[in-house]
C-alpha positions as semicolon CSV with decimal commas, in nm:
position;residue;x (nm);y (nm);z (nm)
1;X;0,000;0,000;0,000
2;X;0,140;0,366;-0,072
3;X;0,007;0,529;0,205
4;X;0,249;0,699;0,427
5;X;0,274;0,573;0,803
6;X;0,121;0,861;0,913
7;X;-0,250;0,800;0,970
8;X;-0,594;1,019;1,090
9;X;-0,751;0,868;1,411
10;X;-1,015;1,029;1,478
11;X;-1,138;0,727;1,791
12;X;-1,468;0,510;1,801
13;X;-1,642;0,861;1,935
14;X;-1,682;1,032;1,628
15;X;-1,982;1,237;1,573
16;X;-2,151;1,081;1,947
17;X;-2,160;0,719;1,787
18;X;-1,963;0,449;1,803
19;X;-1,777;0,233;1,530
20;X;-1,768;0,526;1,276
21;X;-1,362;0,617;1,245
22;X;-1,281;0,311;1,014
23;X;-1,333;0,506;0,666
24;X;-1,115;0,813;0,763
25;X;-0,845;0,575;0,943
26;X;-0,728;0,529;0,628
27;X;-0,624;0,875;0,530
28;X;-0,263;1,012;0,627
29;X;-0,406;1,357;0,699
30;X;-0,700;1,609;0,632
31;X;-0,809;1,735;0,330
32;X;-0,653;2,004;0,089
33;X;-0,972;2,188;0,124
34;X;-1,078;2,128;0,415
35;X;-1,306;2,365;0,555
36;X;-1,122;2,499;0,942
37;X;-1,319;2,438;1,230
38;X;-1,342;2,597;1,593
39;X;-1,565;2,721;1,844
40;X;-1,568;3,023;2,040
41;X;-1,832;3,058;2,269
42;X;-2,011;3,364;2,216
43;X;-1,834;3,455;1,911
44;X;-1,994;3,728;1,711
45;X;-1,794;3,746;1,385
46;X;-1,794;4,131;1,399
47;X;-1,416;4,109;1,353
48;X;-1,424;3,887;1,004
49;X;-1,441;4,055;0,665
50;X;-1,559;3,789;0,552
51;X;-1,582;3,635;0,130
52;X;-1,540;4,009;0,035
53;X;-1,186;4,081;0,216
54;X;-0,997;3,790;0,156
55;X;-0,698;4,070;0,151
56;X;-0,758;4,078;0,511
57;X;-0,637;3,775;0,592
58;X;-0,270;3,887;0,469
59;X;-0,245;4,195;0,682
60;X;-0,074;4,252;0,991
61;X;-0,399;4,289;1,206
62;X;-0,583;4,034;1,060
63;X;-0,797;3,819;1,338
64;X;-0,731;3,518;1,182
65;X;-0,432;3,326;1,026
66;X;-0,333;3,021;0,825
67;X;0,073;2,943;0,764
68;X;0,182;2,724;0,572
69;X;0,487;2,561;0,791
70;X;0,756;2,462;0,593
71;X;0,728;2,789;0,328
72;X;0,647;3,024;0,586
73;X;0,412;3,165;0,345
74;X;0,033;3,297;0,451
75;X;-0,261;3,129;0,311
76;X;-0,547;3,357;0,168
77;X;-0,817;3,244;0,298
78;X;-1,158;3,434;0,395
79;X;-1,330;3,363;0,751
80;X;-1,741;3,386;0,833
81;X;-1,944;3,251;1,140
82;X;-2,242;3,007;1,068
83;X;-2,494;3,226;1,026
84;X;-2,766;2,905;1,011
85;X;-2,823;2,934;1,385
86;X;-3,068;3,150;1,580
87;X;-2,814;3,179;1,862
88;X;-2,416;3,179;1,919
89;X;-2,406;2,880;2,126
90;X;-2,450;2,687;1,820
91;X;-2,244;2,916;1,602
92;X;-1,909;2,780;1,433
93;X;-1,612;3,015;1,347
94;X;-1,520;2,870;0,963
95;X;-1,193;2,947;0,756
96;X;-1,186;2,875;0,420
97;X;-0,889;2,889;0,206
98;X;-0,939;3,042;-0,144
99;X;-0,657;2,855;-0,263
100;X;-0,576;2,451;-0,250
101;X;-0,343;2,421;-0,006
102;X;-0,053;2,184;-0,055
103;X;-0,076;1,781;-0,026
104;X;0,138;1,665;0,267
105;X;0,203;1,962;0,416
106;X;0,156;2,080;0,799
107;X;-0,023;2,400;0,843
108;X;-0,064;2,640;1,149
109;X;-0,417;2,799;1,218
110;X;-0,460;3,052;1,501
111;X;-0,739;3,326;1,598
112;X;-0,716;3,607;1,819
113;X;-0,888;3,939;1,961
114;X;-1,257;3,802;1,881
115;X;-1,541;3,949;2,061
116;X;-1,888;3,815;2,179
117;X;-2,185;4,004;2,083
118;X;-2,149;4,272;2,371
119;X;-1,835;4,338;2,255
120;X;-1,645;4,172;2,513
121;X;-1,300;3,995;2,425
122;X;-1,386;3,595;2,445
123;X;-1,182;3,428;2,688
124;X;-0,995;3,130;2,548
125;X;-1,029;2,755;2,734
126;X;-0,876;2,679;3,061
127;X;-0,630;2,403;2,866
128;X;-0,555;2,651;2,615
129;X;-0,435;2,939;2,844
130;X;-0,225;2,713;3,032
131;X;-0,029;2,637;2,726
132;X;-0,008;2,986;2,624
133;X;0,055;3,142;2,928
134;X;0,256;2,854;3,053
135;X;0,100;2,792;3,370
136;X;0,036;2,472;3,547
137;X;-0,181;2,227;3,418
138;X;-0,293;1,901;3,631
139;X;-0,437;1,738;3,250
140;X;-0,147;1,529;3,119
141;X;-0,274;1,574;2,778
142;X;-0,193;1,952;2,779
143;X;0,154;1,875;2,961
144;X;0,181;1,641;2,649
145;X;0,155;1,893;2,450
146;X;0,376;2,137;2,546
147;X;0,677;2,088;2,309
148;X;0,438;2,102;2,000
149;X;0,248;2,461;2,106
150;X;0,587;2,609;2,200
151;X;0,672;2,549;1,836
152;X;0,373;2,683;1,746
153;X;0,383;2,980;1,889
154;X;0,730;3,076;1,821
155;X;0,634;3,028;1,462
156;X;0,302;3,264;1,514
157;X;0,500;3,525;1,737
158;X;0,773;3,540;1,393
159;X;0,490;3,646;1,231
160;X;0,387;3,956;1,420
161;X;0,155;3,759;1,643
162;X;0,124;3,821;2,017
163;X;0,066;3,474;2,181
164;X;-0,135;3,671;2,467
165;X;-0,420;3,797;2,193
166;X;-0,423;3,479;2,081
167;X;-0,721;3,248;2,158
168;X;-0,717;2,906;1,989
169;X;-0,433;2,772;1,763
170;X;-0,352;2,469;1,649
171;X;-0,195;2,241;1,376
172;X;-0,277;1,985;1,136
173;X;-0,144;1,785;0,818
174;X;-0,269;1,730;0,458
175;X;-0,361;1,413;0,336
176;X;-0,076;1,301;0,048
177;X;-0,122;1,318;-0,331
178;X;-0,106;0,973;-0,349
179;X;-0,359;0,880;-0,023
180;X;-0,625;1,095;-0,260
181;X;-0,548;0,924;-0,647
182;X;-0,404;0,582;-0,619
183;X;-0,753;0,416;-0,590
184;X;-0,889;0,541;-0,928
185;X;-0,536;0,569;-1,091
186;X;-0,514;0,170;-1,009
187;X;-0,858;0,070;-1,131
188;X;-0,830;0,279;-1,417
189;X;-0,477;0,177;-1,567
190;X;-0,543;-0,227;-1,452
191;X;-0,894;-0,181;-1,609
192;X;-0,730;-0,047;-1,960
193;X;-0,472;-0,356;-1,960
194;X;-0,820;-0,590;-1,874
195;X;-1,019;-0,499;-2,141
196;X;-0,747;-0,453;-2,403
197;X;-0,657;-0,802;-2,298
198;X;-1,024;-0,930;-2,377
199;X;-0,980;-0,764;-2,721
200;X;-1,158;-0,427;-2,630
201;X;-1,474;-0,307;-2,477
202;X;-1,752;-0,512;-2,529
203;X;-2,112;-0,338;-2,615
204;X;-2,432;-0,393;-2,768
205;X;-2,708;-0,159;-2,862
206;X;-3,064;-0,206;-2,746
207;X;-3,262;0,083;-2,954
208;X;-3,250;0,335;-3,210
209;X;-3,464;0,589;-3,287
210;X;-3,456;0,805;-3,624
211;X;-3,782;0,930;-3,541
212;X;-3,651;1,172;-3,236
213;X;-3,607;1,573;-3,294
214;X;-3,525;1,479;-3,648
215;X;-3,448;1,856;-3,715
216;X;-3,128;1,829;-3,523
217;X;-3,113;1,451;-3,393
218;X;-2,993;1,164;-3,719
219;X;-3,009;0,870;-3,432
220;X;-3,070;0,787;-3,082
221;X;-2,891;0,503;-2,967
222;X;-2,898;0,333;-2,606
223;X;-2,744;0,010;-2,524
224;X;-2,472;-0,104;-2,274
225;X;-2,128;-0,138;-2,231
226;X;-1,940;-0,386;-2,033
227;X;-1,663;-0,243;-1,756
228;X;-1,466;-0,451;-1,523
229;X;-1,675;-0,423;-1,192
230;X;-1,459;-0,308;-0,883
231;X;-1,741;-0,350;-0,607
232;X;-1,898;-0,586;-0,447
233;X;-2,239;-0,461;-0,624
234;X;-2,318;-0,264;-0,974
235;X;-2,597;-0,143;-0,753
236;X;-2,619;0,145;-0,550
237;X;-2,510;0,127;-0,191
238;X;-2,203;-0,082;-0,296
239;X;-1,843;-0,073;-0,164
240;X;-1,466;-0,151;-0,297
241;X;-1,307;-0,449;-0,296
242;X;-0,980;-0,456;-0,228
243;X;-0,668;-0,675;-0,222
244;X;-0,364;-0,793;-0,013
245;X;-0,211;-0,503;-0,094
246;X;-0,457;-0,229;-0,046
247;X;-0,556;-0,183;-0,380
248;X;-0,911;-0,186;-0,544
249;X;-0,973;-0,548;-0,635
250;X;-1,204;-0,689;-0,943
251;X;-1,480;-0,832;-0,757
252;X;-1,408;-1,202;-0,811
253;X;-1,721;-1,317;-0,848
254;X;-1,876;-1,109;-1,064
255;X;-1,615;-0,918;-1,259
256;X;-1,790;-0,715;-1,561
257;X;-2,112;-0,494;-1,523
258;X;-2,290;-0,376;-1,810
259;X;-2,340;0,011;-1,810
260;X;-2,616;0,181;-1,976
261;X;-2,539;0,467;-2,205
262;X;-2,668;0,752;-2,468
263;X;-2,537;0,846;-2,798
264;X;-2,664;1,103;-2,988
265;X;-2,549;1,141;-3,360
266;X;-2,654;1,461;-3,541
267;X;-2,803;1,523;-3,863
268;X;-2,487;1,723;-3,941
269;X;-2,275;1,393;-3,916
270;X;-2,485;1,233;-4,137
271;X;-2,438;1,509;-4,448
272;X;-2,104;1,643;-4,398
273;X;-1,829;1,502;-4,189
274;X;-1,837;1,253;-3,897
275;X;-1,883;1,444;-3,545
276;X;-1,699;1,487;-3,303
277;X;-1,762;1,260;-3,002
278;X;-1,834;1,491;-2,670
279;X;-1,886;1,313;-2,347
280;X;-2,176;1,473;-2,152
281;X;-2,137;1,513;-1,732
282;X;-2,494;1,554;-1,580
283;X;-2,666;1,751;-1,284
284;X;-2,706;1,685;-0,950
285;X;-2,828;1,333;-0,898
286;X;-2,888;1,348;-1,232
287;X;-2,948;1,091;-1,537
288;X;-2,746;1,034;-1,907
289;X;-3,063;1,137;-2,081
290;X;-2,989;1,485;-1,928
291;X;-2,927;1,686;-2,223
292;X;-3,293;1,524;-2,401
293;X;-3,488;1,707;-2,102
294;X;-3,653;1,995;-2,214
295;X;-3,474;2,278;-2,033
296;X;-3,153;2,101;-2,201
297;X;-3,308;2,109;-2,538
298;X;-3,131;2,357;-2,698
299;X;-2,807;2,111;-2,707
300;X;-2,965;1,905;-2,918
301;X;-2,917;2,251;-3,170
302;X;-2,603;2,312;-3,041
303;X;-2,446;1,937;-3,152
304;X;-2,596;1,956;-3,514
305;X;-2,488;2,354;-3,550
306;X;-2,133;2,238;-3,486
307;X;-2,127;1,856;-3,518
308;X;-2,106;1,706;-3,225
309;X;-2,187;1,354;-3,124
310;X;-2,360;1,343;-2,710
311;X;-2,239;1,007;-2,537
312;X;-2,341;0,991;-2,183
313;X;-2,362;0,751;-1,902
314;X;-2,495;0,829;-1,518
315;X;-2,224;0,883;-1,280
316;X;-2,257;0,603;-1,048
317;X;-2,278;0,753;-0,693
318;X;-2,418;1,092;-0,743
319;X;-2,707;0,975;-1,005
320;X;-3,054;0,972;-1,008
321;X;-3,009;0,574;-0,842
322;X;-2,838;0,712;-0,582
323;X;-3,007;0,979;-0,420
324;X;-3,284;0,788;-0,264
325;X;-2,973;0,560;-0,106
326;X;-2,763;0,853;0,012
327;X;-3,085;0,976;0,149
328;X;-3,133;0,669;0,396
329;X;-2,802;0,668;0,477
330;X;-2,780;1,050;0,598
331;X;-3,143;0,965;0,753
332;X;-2,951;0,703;0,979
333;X;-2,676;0,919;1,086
334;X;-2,400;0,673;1,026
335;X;-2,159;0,872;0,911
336;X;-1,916;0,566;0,845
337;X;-2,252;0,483;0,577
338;X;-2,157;0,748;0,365
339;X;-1,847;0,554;0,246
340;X;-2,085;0,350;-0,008
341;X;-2,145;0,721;-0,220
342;X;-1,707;0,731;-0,252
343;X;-1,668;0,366;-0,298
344;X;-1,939;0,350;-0,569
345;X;-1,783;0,726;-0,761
346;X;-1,505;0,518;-0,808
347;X;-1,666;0,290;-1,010
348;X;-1,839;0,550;-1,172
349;X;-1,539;0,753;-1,274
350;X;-1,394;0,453;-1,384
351;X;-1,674;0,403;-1,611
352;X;-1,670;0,788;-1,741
353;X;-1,345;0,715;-1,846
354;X;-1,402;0,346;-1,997
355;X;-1,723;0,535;-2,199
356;X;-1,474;0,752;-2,393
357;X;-1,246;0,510;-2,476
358;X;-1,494;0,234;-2,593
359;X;-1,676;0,549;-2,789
360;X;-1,333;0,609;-2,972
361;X;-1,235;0,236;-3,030
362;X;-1,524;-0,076;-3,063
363;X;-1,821;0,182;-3,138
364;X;-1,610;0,391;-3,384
365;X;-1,562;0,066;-3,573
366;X;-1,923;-0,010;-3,547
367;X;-2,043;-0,146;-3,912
368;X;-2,364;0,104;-3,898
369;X;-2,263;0,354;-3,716
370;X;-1,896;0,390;-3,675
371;X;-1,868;0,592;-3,963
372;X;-2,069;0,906;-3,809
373;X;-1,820;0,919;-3,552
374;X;-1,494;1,144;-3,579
375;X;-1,236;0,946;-3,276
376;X;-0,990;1,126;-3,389
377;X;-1,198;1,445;-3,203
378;X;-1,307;1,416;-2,855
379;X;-1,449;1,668;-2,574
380;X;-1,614;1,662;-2,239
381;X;-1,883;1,934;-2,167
382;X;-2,064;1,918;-1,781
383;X;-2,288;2,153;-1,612
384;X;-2,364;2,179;-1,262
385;X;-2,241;1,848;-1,078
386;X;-2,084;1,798;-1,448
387;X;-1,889;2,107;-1,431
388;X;-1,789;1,997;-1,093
389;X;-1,694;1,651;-1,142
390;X;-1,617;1,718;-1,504
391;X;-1,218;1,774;-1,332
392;X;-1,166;1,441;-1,192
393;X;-1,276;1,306;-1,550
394;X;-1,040;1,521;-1,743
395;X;-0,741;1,499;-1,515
396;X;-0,801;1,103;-1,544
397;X;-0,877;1,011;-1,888
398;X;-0,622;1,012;-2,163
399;X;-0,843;1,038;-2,425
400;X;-0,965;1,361;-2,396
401;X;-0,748;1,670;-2,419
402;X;-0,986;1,923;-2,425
403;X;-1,352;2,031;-2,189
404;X;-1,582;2,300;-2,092
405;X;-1,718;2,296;-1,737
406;X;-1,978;2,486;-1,650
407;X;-2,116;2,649;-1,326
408;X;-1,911;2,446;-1,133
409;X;-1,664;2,472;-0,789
410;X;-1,448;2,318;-0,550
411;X;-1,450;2,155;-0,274
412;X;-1,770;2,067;-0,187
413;X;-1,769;2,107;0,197
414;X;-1,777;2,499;0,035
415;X;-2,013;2,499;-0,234
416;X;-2,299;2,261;0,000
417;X;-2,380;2,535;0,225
418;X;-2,425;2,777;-0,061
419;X;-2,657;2,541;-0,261
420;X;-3,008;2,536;-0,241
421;X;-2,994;2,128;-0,381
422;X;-2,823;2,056;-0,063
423;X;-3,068;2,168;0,161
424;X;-3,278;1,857;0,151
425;X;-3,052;1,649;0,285
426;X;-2,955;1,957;0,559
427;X;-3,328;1,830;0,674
428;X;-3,210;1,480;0,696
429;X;-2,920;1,547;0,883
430;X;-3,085;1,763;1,078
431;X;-3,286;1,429;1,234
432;X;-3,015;1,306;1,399
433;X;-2,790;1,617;1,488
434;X;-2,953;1,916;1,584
435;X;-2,640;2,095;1,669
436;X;-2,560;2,316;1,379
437;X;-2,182;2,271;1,482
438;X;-2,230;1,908;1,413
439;X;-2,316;1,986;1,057
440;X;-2,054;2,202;0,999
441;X;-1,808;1,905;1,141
442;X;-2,003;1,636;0,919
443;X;-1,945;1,771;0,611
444;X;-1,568;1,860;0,670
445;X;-1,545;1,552;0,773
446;X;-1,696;1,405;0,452
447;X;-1,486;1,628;0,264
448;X;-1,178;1,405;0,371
449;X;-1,295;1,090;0,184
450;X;-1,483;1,325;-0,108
451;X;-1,137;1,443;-0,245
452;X;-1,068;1,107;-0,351
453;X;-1,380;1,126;-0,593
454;X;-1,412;1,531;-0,668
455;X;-1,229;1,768;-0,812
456;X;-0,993;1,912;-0,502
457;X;-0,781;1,611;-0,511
458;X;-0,776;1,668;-0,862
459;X;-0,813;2,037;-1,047
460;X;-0,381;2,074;-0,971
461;X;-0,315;1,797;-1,257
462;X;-0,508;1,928;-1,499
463;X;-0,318;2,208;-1,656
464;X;-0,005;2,101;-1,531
465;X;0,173;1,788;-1,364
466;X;-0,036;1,532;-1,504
467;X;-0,097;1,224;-1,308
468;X;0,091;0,925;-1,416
469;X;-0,003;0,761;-1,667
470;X;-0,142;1,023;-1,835
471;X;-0,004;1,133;-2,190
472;X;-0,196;1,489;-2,190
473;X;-0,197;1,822;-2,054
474;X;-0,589;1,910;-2,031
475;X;-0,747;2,235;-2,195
476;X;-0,994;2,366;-1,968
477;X;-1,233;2,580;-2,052
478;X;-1,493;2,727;-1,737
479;X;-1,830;2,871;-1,791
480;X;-2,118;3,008;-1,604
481;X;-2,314;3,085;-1,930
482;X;-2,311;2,901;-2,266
483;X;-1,966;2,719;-2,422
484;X;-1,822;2,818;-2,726
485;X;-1,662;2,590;-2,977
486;X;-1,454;2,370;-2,771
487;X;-1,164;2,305;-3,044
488;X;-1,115;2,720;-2,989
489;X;-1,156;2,789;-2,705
490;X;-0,903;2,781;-2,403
């Protein structure tokens, strides 16, 4: 296993239940975009400038501060309170870097001068104090950890900061490069060497219409393609299997799953040249037929102005399947449950990237159909969920060097609290903690195995260092409005 020795251990009492650590004990630190937790009692916020000064954060009387250890650099970050709750004794204090910090890196985070709402400086914790102020403790966990916050606060005090303003600091570590991409990069390079082995990817078509928005649409096709299955289910709900040596594993028993997909083939391919083939990223919890729905309609224009050729599949783990089962699993509050939606987008990213390259080998030879397809010419276009996920696609497939992602973000422990999709399932959390804090903590905490699956543990390969194994440097283009012509634009 790559992993470093270094592990997360968060105990059995995570979240007030038992038994749920097991899924983050396998990460060697937190996430690159974490969002940074604390709680001051009382705190009003007055003193944060919030999304709109993020220059704050880089001057000398800024109330808040993120340093990056080994660089001695300051992170830009912007800081808010929770504004969800009706009072402060459920209010979080939440930091959130505006860039990606670095993978295995250690990071110092420290507040100070923050008021309560009657404009009274808040007092810091009893076991805090006595390791700023270094005075006697009788709790042998802050004698422990005396040697670590002296370094700590020399480090804070060489940046201007007064260690008797401050009020919580602390440290932590980022999760490695490798703990975040050696899952998918495994499945996907073993799974290329599988199915070249078995003489390419099988598939079969179940329908096509001719009849469908014949002004722009030549032929619908839907049928299946076969993928080397690395759960223990195709279904939703499922998990990895892995081997001896840490790695995802073929499930043994039954090793291919057939994957329903989409191709639409403009008229334009049809009378002039063959199209070029674009793979299509769908909504939240959304479904491959995605662009046919009516408020997507106007693609179907947009392939046969410029000749483009739709393939799509659902993204197992965040598709339409999936939402009723991430549903029951939030409405249990086992947060260990949530490990199924991760385990299964690896299979589903793994399939993403097995739908280009059977689009651009067996169907591009198909004896009907083949010839309408250009696989010399291939794009990805997502919106939404598509946009966001859109990254991890185009940092991991080889056959694509070029996308358009629209309306999307990163990380999602951000973007959740900002989007009105995600507010259903703040009602289903909600069941089982009440404590706003709690919610905050749940989805940072998620955020750790997310990055395995979403674009923060993947957006810094795109443009440059590409991952191994991969022969490309991606050309990105981002949208929050229409794309333009994907082979110009940048």
């Amino acid at each position: 296993m790559l992993f470093r020795s270094r592990r997360v251990s968060f105990g059995d009492g995570i979240l007030r239940r038992p038994n749920q650590a097991g899924p983050w004990n396998a990460s060697d630190g937190f996430s690159a975009g974490t969002p940074i937790l604390t709680y001051l009692p009382g705190l009003s916020g007055a003193e944060f400038g919030g999304e709109e000064d993020i220059d704050q954060s880089l001057s000398e009387s800024s109330p808040t501060i993120v340093l990056d250890v080994e660089t001695g650099e300051l992170v830009p970050h912007f800081a808010e309170i929770d504004v969800r709750p009706a009072t402060t004794e459920e209010r979080s204090a939440v930091i959130r870097p505006v860039v990606r910090l670095r993978d295995n890196a250690r990071y110092i985070v420290a507040l100070r001068n923050l008021t309560n709402e009657a404009d009274e400086v808040i007092e810091s914790s009893s076991e805090f104090a006595a390791l700023r102020d270094d005075t006697p403790s009788e709790d042998e966990s802050v004698e422990a950890r005396r040697p670590l916050y002296e370094d700590i606060f020399e480090r804070l005090e060489a940046k201007g900061w007064d260690r008797s303003e401050i009020q919580i600091a602390w440290d932590f570590t980022t999760a490695s490069d490798e703990n975040n991409t050696q899952w998918l990069l495994h499945m996907r390079d073993e799974a290329f060497q599988i199915v070249e082995d078995d003489g390419g990817i099988e598939y079969r078509i179940d329908s096509v219409r001719t009849d469908y928005q014949t002004d722009n649409i030549a032929f619908r096709i839907e049928g299946e393609y076969r993928v080397p299955l690395y759960t223990n289910q195709p279904e939703t709900g499922a998990l990895l299997n892995f081997g001896e040596d840490g790695m995802p594993e073929v499930n043994a028993e039954t090793p291919w799953a057939w994957v329903p997909f989409l191709l639409l083939i403009p008229n334009s391919a049809t009378a002039e040249d063959p199209a070029a083939i674009v793979e299509y990223g769908h909504g939240l919890f959304g479904a491959k037929e995605e662009p046919t729905y009516g408020s997507q309609r106007h693609q179907l224009s947009f392939m046969n102005e410029y000749n483009y050729a739709y393939a799509s599949a659902d993204l197992w783990g965040m598709s339409e399947p999936d939402q009723v089962t991430v549903g029951a699993l939030l409405l249990t509050g086992e947060l260990s449950l949530m490990q199924t939606m991760f385990d299964r987008l690896h299979q589903g990213f793994l399939n993403y990237v097995l739908l280009m390259r059977m689009m651009k080998t067996s169907f591009a030879a198909d004896e009907t159909y083949g010839q309408y397809l250009n696989a010399d010419e291939s794009y990805y276009y997502g919106i939404s969920q598509g946009g966001i996920m859109g990254a991890v696609f185009l940092a991991l497939t080889p056959d694509v060097e070029r996308g358009a992602l629209g309306v999307m973000g990163q990380p999602y422990a951000l973007l959740l609290f900002r989007a009105t999709g995600f507010a259903v399932f703040l009602v289903i959390i909600n069941e089982n903690y009440t404590d706003k804090r709690e919610h905050q903590l749940f989805v940072g905490l998620l955020q750790m195995l997310w990055d395995r699956v979403e674009p923060n543990g993947y957006t810094h390969h795109l443009t440059e260092n590409p991952l191994p194994g991969d022969r490309k440097s991606t050309r990105l283009n981002s949208s929050h409005t229409d794309i333009s012509r994907m082979p110009s634009s940048a």
